[in-house]
Coordinates of C-alpha atoms in Angstrom, one line a residue:
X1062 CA 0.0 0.0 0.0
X1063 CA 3.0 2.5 0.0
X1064 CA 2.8 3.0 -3.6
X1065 CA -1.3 3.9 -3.8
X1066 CA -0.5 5.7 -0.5
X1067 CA 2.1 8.0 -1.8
X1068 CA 0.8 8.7 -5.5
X1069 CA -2.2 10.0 -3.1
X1070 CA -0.1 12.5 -1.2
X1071 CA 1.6 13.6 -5.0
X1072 CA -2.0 14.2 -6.4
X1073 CA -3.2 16.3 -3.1
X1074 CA -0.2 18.1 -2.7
X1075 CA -0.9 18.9 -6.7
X1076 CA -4.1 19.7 -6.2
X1077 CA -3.0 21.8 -3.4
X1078 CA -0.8 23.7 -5.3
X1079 CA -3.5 24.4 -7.7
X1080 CA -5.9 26.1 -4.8
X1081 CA -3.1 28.3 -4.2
X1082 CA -2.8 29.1 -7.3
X1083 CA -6.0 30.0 -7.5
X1084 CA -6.1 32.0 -4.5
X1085 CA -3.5 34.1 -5.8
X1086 CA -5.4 35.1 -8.8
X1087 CA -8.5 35.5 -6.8
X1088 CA -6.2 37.7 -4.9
X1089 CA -4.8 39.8 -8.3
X1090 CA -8.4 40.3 -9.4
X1091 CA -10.0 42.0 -6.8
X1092 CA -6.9 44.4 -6.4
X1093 CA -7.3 44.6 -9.8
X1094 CA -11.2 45.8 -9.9
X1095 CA -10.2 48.1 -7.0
X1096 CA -6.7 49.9 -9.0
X1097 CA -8.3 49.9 -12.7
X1098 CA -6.0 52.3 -13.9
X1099 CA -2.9 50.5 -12.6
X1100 CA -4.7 47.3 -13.9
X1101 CA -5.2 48.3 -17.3
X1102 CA -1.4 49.4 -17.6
X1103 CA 0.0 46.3 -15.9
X1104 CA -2.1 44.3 -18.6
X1105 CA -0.9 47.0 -21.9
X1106 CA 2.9 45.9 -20.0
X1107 CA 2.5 42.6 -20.2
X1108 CA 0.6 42.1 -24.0
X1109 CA 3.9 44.3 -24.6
X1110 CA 6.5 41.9 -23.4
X1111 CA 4.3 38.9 -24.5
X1112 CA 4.3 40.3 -28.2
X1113 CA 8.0 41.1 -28.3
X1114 CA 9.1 37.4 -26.7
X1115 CA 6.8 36.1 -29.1
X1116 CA 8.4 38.2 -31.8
X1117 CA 12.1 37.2 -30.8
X1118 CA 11.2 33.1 -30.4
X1119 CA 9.6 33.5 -33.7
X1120 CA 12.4 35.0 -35.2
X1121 CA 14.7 32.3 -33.6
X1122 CA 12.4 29.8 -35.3
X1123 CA 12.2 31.3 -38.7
X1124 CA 16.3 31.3 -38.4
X1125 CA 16.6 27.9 -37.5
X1126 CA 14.4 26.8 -40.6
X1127 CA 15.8 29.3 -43.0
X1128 CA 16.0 26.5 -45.8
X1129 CA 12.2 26.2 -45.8
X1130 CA 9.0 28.1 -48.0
X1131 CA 8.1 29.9 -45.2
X1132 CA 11.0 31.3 -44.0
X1133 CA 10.5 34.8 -45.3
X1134 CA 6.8 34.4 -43.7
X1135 CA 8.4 34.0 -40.4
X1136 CA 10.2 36.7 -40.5
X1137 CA 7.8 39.1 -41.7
X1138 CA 5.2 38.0 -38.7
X1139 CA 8.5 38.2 -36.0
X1140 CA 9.1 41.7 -37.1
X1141 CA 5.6 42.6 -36.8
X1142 CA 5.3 41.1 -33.5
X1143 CA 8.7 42.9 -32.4
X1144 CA 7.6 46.1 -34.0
X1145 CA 3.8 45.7 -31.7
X1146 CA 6.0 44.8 -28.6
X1147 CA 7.6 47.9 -28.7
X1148 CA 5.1 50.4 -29.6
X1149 CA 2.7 48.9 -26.6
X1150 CA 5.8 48.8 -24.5
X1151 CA 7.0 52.8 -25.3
X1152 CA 3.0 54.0 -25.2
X1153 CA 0.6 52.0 -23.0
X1154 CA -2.0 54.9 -22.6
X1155 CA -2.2 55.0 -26.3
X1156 CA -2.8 51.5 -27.1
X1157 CA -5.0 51.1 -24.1
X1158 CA -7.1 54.1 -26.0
X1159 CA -6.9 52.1 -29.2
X1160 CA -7.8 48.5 -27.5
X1161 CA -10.6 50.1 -25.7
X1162 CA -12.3 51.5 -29.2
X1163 CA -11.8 48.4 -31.1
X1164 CA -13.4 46.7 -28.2
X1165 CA -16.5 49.0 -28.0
X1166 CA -16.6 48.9 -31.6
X1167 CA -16.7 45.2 -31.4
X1168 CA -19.2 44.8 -28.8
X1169 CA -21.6 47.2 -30.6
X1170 CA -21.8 45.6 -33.8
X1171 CA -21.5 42.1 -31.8
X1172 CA -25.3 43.3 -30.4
X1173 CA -26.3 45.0 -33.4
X1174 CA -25.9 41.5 -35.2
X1175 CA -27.4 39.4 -32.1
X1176 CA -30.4 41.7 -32.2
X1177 CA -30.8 41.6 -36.0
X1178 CA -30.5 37.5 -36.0
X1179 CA -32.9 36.9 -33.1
X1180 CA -35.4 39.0 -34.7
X1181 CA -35.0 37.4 -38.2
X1182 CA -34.9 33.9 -36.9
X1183 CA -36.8 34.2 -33.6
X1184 CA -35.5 30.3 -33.1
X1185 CA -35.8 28.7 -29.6
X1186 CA -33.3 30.9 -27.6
X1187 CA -35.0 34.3 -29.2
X1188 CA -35.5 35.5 -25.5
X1189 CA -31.7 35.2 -25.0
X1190 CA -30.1 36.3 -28.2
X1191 CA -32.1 39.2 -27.6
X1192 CA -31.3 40.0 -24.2
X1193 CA -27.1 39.7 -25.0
X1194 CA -27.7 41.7 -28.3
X1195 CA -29.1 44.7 -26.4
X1196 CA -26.3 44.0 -23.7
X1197 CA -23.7 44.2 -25.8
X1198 CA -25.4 47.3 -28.2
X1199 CA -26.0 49.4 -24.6
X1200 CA -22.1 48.0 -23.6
X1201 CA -20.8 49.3 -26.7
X1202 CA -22.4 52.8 -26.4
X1203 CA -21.5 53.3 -22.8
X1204 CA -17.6 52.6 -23.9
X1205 CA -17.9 55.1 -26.8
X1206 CA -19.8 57.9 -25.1
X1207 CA -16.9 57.7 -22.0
X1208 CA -14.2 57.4 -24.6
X1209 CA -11.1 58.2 -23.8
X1210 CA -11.6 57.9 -20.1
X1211 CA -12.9 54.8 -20.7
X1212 CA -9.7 53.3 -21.6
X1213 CA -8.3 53.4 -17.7
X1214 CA -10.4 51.3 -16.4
X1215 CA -12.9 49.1 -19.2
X1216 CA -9.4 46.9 -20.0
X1217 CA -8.2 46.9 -16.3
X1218 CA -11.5 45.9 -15.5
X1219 CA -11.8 43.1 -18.2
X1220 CA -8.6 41.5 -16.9
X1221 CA -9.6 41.6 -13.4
X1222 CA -12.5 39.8 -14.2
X1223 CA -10.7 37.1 -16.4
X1224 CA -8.0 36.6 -13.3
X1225 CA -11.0 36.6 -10.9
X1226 CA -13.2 33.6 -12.5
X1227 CA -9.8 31.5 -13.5
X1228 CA -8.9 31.6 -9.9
X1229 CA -12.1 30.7 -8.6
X1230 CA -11.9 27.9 -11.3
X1231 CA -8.6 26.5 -10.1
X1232 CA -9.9 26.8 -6.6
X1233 CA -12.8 24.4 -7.6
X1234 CA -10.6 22.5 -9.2
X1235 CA -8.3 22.1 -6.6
X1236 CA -10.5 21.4 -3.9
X1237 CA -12.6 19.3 -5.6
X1238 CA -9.8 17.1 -6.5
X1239 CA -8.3 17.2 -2.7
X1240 CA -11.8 15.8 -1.9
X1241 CA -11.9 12.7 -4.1
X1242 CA -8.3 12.2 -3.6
X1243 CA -9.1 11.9 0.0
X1244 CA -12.1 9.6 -0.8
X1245 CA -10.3 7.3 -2.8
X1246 CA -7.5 7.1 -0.2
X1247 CA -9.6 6.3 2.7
X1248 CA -11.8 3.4 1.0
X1249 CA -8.4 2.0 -0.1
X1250 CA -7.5 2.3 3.4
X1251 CA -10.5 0.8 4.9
X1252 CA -10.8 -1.8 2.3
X1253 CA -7.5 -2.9 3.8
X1254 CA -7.5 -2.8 6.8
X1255 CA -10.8 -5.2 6.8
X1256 CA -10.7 -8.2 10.3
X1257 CA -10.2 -11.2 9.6
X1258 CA -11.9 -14.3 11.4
X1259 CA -9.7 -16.5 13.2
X1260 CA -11.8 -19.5 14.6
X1261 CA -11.1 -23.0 13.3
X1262 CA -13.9 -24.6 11.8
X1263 CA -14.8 -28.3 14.0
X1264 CA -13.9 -30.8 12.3
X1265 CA -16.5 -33.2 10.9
X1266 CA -14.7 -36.4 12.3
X1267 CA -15.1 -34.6 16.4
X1268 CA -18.9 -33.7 15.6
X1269 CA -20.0 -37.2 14.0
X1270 CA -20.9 -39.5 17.0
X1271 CA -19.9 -42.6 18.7
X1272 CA -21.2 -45.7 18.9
X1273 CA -21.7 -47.1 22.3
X1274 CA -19.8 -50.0 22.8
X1275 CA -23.0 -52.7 23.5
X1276 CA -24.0 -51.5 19.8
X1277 CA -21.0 -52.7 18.7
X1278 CA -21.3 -55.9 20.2
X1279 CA -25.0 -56.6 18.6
X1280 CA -23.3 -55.9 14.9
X1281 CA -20.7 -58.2 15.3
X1282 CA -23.0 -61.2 16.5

């Protein structure tokens, strides 16, 4: 039982490390939805740095296979990541601006289209399409009408929310799995730990009885 025992203890510490995890980005979210502003320029920092390490493996890559078709490709897609990276790096207010009106513009047309389609089709979720189309129309203005102020806190406020509900995911997760690891580990436990009976069954010879010795006398006369 030491090997069940202790691939138990690997899977809870695991899932243990999971829940903190979790916590952790339950933690980042809420400061997040309370610092917008800071929020929103940590998150323009980071999509910097992601697109220019993207930019530099990428180039790496399109090096190493420099023999192939799509070499040139490569390149071309590396610099354009490098040249992003930068410009997001150098200016975040700015492309904070320029995210935040691409994604009002995206959520009004998003509910324009919802509300079009549910009224066209009025199929069995007509209630719903309906309801998200208005949403995302009313969503859309509100962005637009608060643009450019908008752009300190709708992002910052977006990523919050996405590190908020991933943590609470990889809490449930984590948790959940601490249980059932648990669970498993105790039946296993109890399953072998189960008594055993020690009586000795009477033999049938001892029970079967004796003739008394005048019978035997009869039987041989």
């Amino acid at each position: 039982m030491a090997g069940p025992t202790g691939e138990g203890k690997k899977l809870k510490r695991g899932f243990g490390w999971l829940t903190l995890l979790g916590v952790i980005l339950v933690l980042g979210g809420l400061v997040g939805l309370v610092y917008t502003g800071v929020a929103t320029l940590t998150s323009m920092l980071l999509f910097g740095w992601l697109l220019l390490i993207g930019g530099l493996v990428g180039l790496l890559q399109a090096v190493q296979s420099r023999g192939s078709n799509f070499f040139w490709l490569g390149v071309v897609v590396a610099a354009l990541n490098l040249a992003a990276g930068i410009v997001v790096i150098r200016h975040p207010e700015g492309t904070a601006e320029a995210l935040t009106m691409f994604a009002a513009l995206l959520f009004l047309t998003g509910g324009v289209f919802r509300l079009v389609g549910s009224v066209v089709v009025r199929g069995p979720q007509f209630g719903w399409t309906l309801v998200q189309g208005a949403f995302g129309v009313l969503l859309g203005l509100l962005v637009l009408f608060d643009w450019p102020h908008s752009s300190l806190y709708v992002l910052g406020c977006f990523f919050s929310l996405a590190l908020l509900f991933d943590g609470l995911g990889l809490v449930a997760i984590g948790t959940g799995g601490r249980r059932i690891v648990t669970m498993v580990s105790d039946s296993m436990t109890s399953n072998a730990t189960v008594p055993e009976t020690t009586g000795k069954p009477e033999a049938y010879g001892d029970s079967a009885p004796t003739a008394s010795p005048e019978g035997q006398e009869q039987s041989h006369n």
